[in-house]
Coordinates of C-alpha atoms and ligand atoms in Angstrom, one line a residue:
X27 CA 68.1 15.7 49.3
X28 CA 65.4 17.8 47.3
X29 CA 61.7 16.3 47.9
X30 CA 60.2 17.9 44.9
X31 CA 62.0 16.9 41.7
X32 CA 61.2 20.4 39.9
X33 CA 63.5 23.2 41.0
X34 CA 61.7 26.4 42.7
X35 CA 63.8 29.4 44.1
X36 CA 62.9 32.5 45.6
X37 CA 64.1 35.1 47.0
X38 CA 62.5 36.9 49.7
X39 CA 62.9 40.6 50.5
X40 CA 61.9 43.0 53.3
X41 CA 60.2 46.4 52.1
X42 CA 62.1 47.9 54.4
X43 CA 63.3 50.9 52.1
X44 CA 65.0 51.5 48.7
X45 CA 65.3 48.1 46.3
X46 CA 69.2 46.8 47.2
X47 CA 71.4 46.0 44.9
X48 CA 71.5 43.0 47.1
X49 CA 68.3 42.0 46.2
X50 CA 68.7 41.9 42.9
X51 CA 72.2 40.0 43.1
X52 CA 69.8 37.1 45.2
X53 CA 67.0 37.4 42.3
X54 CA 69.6 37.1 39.8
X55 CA 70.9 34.3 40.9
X56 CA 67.5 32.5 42.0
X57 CA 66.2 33.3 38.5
X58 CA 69.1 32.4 36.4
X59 CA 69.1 29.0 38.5
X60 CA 65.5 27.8 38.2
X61 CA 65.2 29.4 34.8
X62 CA 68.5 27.0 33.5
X63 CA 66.6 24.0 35.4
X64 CA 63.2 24.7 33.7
X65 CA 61.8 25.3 37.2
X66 CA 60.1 28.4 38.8
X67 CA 61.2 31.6 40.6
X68 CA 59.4 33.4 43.1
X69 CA 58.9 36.6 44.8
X70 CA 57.8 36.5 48.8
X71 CA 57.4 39.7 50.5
X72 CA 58.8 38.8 54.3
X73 CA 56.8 41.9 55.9
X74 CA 56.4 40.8 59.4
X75 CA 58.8 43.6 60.9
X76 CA 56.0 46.0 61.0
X77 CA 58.2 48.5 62.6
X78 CA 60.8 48.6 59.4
X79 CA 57.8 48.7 56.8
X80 CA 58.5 51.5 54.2
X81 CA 55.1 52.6 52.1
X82 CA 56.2 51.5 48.8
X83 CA 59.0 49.8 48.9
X84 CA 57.1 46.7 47.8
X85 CA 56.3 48.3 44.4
X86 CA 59.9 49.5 44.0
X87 CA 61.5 45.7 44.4
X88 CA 58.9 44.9 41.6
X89 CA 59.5 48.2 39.3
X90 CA 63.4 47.8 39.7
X91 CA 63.5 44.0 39.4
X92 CA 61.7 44.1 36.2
X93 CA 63.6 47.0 34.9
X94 CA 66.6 44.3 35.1
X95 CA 64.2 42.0 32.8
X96 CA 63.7 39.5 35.5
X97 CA 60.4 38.0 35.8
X98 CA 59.3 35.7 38.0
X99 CA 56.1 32.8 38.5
X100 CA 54.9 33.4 41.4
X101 CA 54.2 36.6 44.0
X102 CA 52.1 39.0 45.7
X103 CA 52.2 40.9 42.2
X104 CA 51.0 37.7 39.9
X105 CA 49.2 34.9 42.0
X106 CA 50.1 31.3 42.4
X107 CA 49.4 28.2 43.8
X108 CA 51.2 28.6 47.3
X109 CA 50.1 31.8 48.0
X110 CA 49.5 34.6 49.4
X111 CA 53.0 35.4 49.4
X112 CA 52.7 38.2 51.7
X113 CA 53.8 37.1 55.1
X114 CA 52.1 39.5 57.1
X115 CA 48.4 38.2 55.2
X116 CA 49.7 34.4 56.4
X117 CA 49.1 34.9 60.0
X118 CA 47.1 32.1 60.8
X119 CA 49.2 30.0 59.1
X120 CA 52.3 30.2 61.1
X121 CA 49.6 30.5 64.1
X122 CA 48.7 27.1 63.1
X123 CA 52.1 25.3 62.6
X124 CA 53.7 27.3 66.1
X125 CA 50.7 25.5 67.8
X126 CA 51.7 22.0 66.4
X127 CA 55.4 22.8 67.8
X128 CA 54.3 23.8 71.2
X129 CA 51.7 20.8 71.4
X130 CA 54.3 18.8 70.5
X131 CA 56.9 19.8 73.0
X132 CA 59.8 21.0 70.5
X133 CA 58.8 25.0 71.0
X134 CA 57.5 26.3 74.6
X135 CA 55.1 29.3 76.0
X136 CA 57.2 32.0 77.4
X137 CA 56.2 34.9 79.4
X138 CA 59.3 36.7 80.4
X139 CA 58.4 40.4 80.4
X140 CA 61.1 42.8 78.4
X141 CA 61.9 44.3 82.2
X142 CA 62.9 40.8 83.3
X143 CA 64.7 40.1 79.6
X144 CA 66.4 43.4 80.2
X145 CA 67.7 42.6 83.7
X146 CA 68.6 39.5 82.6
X147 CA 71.3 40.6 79.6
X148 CA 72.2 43.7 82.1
X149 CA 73.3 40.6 83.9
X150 CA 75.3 38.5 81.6
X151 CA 77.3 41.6 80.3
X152 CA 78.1 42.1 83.5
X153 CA 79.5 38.7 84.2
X154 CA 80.8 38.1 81.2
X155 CA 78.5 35.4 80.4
X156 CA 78.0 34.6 76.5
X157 CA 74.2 36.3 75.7
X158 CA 71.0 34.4 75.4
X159 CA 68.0 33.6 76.7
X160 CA 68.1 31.7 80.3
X161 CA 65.3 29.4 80.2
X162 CA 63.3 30.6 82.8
X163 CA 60.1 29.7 80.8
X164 CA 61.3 26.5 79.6
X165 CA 60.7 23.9 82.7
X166 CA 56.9 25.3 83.0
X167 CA 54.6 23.0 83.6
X168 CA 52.8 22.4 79.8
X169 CA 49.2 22.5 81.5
X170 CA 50.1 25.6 83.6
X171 CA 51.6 27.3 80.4
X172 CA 48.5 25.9 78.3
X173 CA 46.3 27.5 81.1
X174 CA 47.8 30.9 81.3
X175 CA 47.8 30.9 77.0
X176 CA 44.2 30.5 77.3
X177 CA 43.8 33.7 79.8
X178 CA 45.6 35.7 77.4
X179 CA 48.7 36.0 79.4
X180 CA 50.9 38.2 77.1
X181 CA 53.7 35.5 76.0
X182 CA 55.9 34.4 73.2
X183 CA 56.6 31.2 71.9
X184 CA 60.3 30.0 71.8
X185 CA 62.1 27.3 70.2
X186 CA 63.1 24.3 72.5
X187 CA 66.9 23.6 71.7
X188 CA 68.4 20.5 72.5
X189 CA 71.3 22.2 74.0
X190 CA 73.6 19.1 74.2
X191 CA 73.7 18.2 70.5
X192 CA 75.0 19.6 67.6
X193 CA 73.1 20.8 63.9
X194 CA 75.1 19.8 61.4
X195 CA 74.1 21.1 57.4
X196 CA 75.5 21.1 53.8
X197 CA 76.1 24.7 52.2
X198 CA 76.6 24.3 48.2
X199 CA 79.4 26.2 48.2
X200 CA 81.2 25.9 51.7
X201 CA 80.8 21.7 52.5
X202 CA 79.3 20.5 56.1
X203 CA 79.0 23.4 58.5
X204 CA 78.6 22.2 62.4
X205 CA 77.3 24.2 65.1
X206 CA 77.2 23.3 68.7
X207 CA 73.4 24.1 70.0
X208 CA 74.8 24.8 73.4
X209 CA 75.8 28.3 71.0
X210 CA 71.9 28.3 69.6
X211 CA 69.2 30.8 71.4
X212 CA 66.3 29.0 72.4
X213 CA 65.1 31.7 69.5
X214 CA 61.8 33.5 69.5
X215 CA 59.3 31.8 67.3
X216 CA 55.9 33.7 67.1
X217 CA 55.9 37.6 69.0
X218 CA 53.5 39.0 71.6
X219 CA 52.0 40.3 68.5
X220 CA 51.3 37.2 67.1
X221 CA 53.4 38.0 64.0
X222 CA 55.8 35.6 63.1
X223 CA 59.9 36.0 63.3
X224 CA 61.8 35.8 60.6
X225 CA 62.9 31.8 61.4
X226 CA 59.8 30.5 61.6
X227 CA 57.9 32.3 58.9
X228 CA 61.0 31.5 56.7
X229 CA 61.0 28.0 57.7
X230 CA 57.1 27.4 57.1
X231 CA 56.9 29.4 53.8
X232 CA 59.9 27.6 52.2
X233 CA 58.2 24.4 52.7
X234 CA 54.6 25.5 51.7
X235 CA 56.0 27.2 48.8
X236 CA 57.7 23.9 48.2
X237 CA 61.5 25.5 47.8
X238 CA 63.8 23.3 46.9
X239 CA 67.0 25.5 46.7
X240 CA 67.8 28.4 48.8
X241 CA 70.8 31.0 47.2
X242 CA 70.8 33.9 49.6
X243 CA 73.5 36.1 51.0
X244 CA 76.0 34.9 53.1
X245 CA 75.2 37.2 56.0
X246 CA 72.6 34.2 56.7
X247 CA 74.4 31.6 57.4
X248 CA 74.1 31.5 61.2
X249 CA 70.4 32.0 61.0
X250 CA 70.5 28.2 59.4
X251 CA 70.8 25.9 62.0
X252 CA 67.7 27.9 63.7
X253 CA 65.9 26.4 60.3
X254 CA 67.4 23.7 60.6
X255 CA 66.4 23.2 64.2
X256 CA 63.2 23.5 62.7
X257 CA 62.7 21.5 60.0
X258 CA 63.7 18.7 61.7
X259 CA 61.2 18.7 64.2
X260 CA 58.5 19.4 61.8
X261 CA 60.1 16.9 60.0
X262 CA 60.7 18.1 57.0
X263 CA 63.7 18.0 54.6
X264 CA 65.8 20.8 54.7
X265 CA 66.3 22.5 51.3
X266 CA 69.5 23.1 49.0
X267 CA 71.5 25.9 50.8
X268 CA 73.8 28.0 49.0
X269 CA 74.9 31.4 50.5
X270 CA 76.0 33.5 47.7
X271 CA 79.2 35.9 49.0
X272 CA 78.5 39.3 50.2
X273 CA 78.9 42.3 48.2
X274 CA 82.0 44.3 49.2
X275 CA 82.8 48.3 49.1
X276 CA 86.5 48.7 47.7
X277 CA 88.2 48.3 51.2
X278 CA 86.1 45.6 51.6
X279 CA 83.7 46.1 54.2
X280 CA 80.0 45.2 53.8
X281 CA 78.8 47.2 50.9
X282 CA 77.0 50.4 52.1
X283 CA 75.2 53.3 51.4
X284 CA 77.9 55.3 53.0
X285 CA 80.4 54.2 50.1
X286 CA 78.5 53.1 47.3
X287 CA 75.5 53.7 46.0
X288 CA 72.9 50.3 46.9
X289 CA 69.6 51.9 45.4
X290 CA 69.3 49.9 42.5
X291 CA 66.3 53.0 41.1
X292 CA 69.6 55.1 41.8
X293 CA 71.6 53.5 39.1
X294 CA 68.9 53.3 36.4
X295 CA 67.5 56.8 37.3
X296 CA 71.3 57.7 36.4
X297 CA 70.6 56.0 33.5
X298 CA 72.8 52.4 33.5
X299 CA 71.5 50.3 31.6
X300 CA 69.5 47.3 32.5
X301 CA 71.9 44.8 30.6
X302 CA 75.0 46.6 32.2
X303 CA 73.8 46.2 35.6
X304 CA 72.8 42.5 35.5
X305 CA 76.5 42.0 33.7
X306 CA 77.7 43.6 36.6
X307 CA 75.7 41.6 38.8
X308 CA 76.3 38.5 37.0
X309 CA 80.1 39.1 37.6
X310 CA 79.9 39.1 41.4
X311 CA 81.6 36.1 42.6
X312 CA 80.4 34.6 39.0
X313 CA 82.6 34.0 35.9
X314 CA 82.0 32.6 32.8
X315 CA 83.4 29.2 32.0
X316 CA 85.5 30.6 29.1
X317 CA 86.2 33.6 31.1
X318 CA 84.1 36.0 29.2
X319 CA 83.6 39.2 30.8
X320 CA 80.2 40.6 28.8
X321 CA 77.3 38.6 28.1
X322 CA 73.9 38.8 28.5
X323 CA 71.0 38.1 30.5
X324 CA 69.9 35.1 28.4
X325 CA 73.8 33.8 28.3
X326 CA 74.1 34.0 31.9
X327 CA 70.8 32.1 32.5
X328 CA 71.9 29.5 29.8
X329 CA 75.2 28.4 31.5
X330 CA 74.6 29.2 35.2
X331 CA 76.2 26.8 37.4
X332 CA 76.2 27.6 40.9
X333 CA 79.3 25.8 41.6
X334 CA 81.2 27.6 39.9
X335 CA 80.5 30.8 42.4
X336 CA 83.5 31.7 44.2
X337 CA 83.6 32.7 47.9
X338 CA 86.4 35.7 47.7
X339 CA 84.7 38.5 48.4
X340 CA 82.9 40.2 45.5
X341 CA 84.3 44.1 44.7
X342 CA 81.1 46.5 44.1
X343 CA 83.2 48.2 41.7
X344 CA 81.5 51.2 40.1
X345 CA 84.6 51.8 37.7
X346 CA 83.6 48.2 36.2
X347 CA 80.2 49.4 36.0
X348 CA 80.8 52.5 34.1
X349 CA 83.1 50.2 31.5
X350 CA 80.5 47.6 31.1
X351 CA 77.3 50.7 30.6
X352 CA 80.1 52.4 28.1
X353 CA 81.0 48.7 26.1
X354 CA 76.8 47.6 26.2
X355 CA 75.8 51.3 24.9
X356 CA 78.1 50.7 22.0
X357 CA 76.7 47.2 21.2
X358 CA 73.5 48.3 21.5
X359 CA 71.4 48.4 17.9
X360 CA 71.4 52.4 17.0
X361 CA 67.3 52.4 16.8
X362 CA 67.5 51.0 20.3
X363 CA 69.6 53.3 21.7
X364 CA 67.6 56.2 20.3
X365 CA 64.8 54.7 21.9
X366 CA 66.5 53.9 25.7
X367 CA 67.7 57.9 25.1
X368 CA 64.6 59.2 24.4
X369 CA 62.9 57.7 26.9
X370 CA 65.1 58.1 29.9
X371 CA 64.5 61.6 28.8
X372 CA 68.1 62.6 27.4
X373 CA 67.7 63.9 24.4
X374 CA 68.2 67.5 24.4
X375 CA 64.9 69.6 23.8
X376 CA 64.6 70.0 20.2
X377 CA 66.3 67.3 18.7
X378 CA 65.0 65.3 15.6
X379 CA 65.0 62.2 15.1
X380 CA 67.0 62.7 11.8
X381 CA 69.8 64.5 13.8
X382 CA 69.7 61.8 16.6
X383 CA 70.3 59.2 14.2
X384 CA 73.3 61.3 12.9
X385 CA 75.1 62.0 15.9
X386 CA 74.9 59.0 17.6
X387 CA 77.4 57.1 15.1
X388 CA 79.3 59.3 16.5
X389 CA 79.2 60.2 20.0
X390 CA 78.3 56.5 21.1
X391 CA 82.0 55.9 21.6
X392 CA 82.7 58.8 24.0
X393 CA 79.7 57.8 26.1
X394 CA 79.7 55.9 29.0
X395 CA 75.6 56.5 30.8
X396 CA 72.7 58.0 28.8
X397 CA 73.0 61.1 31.2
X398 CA 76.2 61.8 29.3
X399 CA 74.4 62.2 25.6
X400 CA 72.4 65.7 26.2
X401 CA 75.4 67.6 27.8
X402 CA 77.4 66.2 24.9
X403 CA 75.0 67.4 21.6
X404 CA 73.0 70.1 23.1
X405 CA 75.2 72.6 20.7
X406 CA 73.5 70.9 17.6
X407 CA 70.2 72.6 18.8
X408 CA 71.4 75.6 20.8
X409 CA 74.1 78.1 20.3
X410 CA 76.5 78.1 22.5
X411 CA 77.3 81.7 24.0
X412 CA 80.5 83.0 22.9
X413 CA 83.0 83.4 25.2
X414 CA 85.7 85.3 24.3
X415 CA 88.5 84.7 27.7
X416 CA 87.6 81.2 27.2
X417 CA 88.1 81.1 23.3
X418 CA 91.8 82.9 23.1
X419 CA 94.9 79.8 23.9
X420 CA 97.5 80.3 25.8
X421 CA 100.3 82.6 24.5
X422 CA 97.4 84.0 22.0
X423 CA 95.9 86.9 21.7
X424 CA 92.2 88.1 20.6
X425 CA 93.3 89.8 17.8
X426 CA 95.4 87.0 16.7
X427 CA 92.3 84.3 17.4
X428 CA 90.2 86.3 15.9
X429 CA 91.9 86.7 12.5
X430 CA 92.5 82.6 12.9
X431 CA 88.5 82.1 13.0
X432 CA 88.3 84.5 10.1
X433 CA 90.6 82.6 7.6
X434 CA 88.5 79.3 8.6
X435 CA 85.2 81.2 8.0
X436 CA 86.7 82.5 4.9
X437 CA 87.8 78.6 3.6
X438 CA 85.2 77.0 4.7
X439 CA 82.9 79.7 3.0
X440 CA 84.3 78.7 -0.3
X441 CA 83.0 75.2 0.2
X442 CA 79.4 75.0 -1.2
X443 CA 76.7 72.7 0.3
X444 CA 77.6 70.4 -1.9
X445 CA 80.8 69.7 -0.5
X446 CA 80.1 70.4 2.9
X447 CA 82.0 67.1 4.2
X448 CA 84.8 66.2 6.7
X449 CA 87.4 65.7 4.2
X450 CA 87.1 69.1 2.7
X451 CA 86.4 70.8 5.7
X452 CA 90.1 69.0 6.9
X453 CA 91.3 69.7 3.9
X454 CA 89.9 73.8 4.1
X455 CA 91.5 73.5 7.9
X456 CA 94.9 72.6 6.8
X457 CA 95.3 75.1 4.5
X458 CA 94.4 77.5 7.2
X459 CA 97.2 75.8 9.4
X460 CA 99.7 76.5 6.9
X461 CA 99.0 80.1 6.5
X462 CA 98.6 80.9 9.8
X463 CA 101.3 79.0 11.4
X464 CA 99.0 77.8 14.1
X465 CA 99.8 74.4 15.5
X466 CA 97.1 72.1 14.3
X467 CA 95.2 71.5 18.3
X468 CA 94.5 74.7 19.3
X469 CA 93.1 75.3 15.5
X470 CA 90.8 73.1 16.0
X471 CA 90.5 74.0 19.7
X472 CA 89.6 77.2 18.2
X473 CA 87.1 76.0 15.8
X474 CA 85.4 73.5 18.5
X475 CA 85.1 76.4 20.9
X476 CA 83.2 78.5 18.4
X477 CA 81.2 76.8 17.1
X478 CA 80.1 74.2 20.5
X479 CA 81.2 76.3 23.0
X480 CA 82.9 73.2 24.4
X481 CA 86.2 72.2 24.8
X482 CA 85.1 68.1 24.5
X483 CA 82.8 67.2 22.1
X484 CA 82.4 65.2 19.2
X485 CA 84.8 64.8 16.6
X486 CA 84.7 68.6 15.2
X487 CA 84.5 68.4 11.7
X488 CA 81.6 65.8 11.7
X489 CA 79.9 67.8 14.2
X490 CA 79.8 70.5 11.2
X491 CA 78.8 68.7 9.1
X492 CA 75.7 68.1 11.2
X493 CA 74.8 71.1 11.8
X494 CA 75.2 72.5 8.5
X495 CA 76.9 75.0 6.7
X496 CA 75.4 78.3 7.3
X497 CA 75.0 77.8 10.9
X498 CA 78.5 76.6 11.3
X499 CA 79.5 80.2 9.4
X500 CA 77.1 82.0 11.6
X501 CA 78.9 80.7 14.9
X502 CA 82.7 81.2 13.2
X503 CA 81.2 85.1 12.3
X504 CA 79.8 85.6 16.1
X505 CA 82.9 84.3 17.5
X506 CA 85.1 86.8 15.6
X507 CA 82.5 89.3 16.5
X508 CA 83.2 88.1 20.1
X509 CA 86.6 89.1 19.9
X510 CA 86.6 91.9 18.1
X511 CA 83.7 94.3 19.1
X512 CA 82.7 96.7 16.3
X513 CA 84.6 99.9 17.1
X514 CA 82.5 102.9 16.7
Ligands
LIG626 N1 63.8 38.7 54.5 C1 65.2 38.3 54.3 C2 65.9 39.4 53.6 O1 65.4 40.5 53.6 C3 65.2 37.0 53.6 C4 66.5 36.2 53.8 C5 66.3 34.8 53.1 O2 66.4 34.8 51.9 O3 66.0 33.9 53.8 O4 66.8 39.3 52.9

């Protein structure tokens, strides 16, 4: 069934607003299946639908898609052979190939106006007749249609379907589908504009770019046998099809803006990870043949087999996003994820490197996104303002916290530098405990709240450690002072 023996995938996106996490579901899959086969992947930019056309929307496909780590061998971006892979700078080309149809006979001149098209579906509503176009234009005589071409009689060219037979094609994943053409529009080929439609520039670019497998969403399924339609009577083969299930909100629906997120710049300017998201993506309708539920770019791309995509609808489940960020932050090397924080900007102002490095070992666990980091540590570089309603527990009093934070001040102070460690500092803290009769959390509820100003934070007694022993004092003293104002 494939012509060329090397395996070339695209995928082909509209810049018709934010980067979807569609699109990158489609490149993922594209890539990871002509990477595994040692073939190409490539980017076309399908930009005909000059009405939807978004100023940089182009560069924000290429920004997002390589944020993933995708790459790809050919596009607008990088050059080819088969190019340009713009759509709206290949005119002439689907000019050239729409002429060859209607010389042919297989695709007709028509110059319905949009008053009479209007009239027309006004009329089939109304009489319950199934929609489509009538075929007014499609018995013209081909030299009176030629003639009226040539005085610039504002027309578009439509697709001749052989109403009384069927299309018949092979999806990957879903067998032989059959469609009646009786059911097929005698579908709009090239515009009064002279820009293409989607069918026929798709059609004519997948063959020029020489694609030999097509792994799109599913929502495309009924635009095949139009391209079907098409390729045979250009008489070309028809490439591998394989529609890859649609993404799906919780209850199921289409995913949408209105209930998740589909910005893919949203999740990384949120600070996912790259490696989380394509895990994520990698999951949709995908699964491992052992089952494994992490892995990584390079793993997917090594065992990617297309048959093994499965049609149930895939759950765009942002819980299972935030688990996989949390499990790939962990795993990720410490340098590196110093690096990722510093450069997403989440570091809080004032932090060294030296601290960085100590308080990632750990806060990494109680992380899931970068975003989480800064919010988490700022108390290592600022002091927190004490607040005395918020220090006293229940069923306490100031008086009664304050002379709690003074006995810890006092043991801790009797630690030097030297032994300025978890294990005495516990160890200092339990003696506290004894004396005061305090149940062990709200101590150390006590203690994190003076000296972070926070009731969740990182484990407290490391945290001291970081930040040293005279500031730690300093915070117990201000807290005490907090509760007890100096009376004059
Ligand atoms: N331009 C279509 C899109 O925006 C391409 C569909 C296809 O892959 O054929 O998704």
């Amino acid at each position: 069934m494939v012509e060329a023996a090397h395996v070339r995938t695209r995928i082909a996106p509209s810049p018709t607003g934010q980067a979807h996490v569609g699109t990158a579901y489609a490149a993922l899959f594209n890539y990871a299946f002509a990477r595994r086969a040692g073939g190409q992947f490539l980017i076309r930019i399908e930009d005909t639908d000059r009405d939807r056309f978004v100023a940089g929307a182009e560069e924000e496909i290429y920004a997002t898609l390589k944020w993933l780590g995708l790459s790809w061998d050919e596009g607008p971006d990088v050059g080819g052979a088969c190019g340009p892979y713009r759509q709206s700078e290949r005119l002439a080309v689907y000019r050239e190939h729409v002429d060859r149809l209607v010389s042919s006979g297989a695709a007709y001149p028509c110059f319905c106006t949009s008053e009479r098209l209007e009239s027309m579906r006004m009329a089939q509503r109304q009489t319950g007749r199934p929609p489509g176009y009538d075929g007014t234009c499609r018995g013209l005589n081909p030299a009176d249609a030629a003639r009226r071409v040539g005085a610039k009689e504002p027309h578009v060219v439509r697709l001749r379907v052989p109403k009384e037979e069927a299309t018949v094609f092979q999806d990957l994943l879903r067998g032989e589908i059959r469609i009646e053409n009786h059911t097929i529009d005698d579908q709009v080929l090239l515009k009064t504009d002279g820009f293409p439609t989607y069918h026929l520039a798709v059609v004519v670019d997948d063959r020029l770019m020489r694609i030999t497998h097509i792994l799109r969403g599913e929502e495309w399924i009924s635009s095949v046998p139009k391209h079907v339609l098409l390729y045979r009577v250009f008489g070309w083969v028809v490439p591998v099809m394989c529609h890859l299930p649609l993404l799906r909100n919780a209850d199921r629906s289409k995913v949408s803006k209105r209930k998740n997120p589909t910005s893919l710049a949203w999740y990384r300017d949120r600070g996912y990870l790259p490696e989380a998201m394509v895990n994520f993506l990698g999951l949709m309708g995908y699964s491992m043949s052992d089952g494994r539920e992490r892995f990584s770019l390079e793993e997917f791309v090594a065992s990617f087999d297309p048959t093994r995509i499965c049609l149930g609808g895939p759950v765009f489940d942002l819980a299972k996003l935030g688990w996989l960020n949390g499990s790939v932050l962990r795993d990720l090397p410490q340098e590196v994820l110093a690096r990722r924080l510093r450069e997403a900007g989440q570091v809080p102002a004032g932090m060294t490197d030296a601290l960085l490095a100590g308080v990632l070992p750990i806060v990494r666990e109680r992380i899931q996104t970068l975003p989480e980091f800064a919010p988490m540590t700022e108390f290592l570089v600022s002091r927190p303002k004490p607040d005395a309603a918020a220090l006293i527990p229940k069923k306490r009093d100031a008086a009664g916290t304050a002379a709690v934070l003074r006995a810890l001040r006092e043991a801790y102070g009797m630690l030097d530098a030297g032994r300025w460690t978890p294990d005495a500092l516990a160890e200092a803290s339990a003696r506290v405990e004894v004396a005061s009769g305090w149940k062990k959390g709200d101590l150390y509820m006590v203690a994190r709240l003076a000296v972070t100003g926070k009731p969740v934070t990182p484990p407290i007694l490391e945290s001291m450690v970081l930040l040293g022993r005279d500031e730690t004092l300093a915070r117990l003293e201000r807290a005490v002072a907090t509760l007890l104002p100096p009376t004059r």
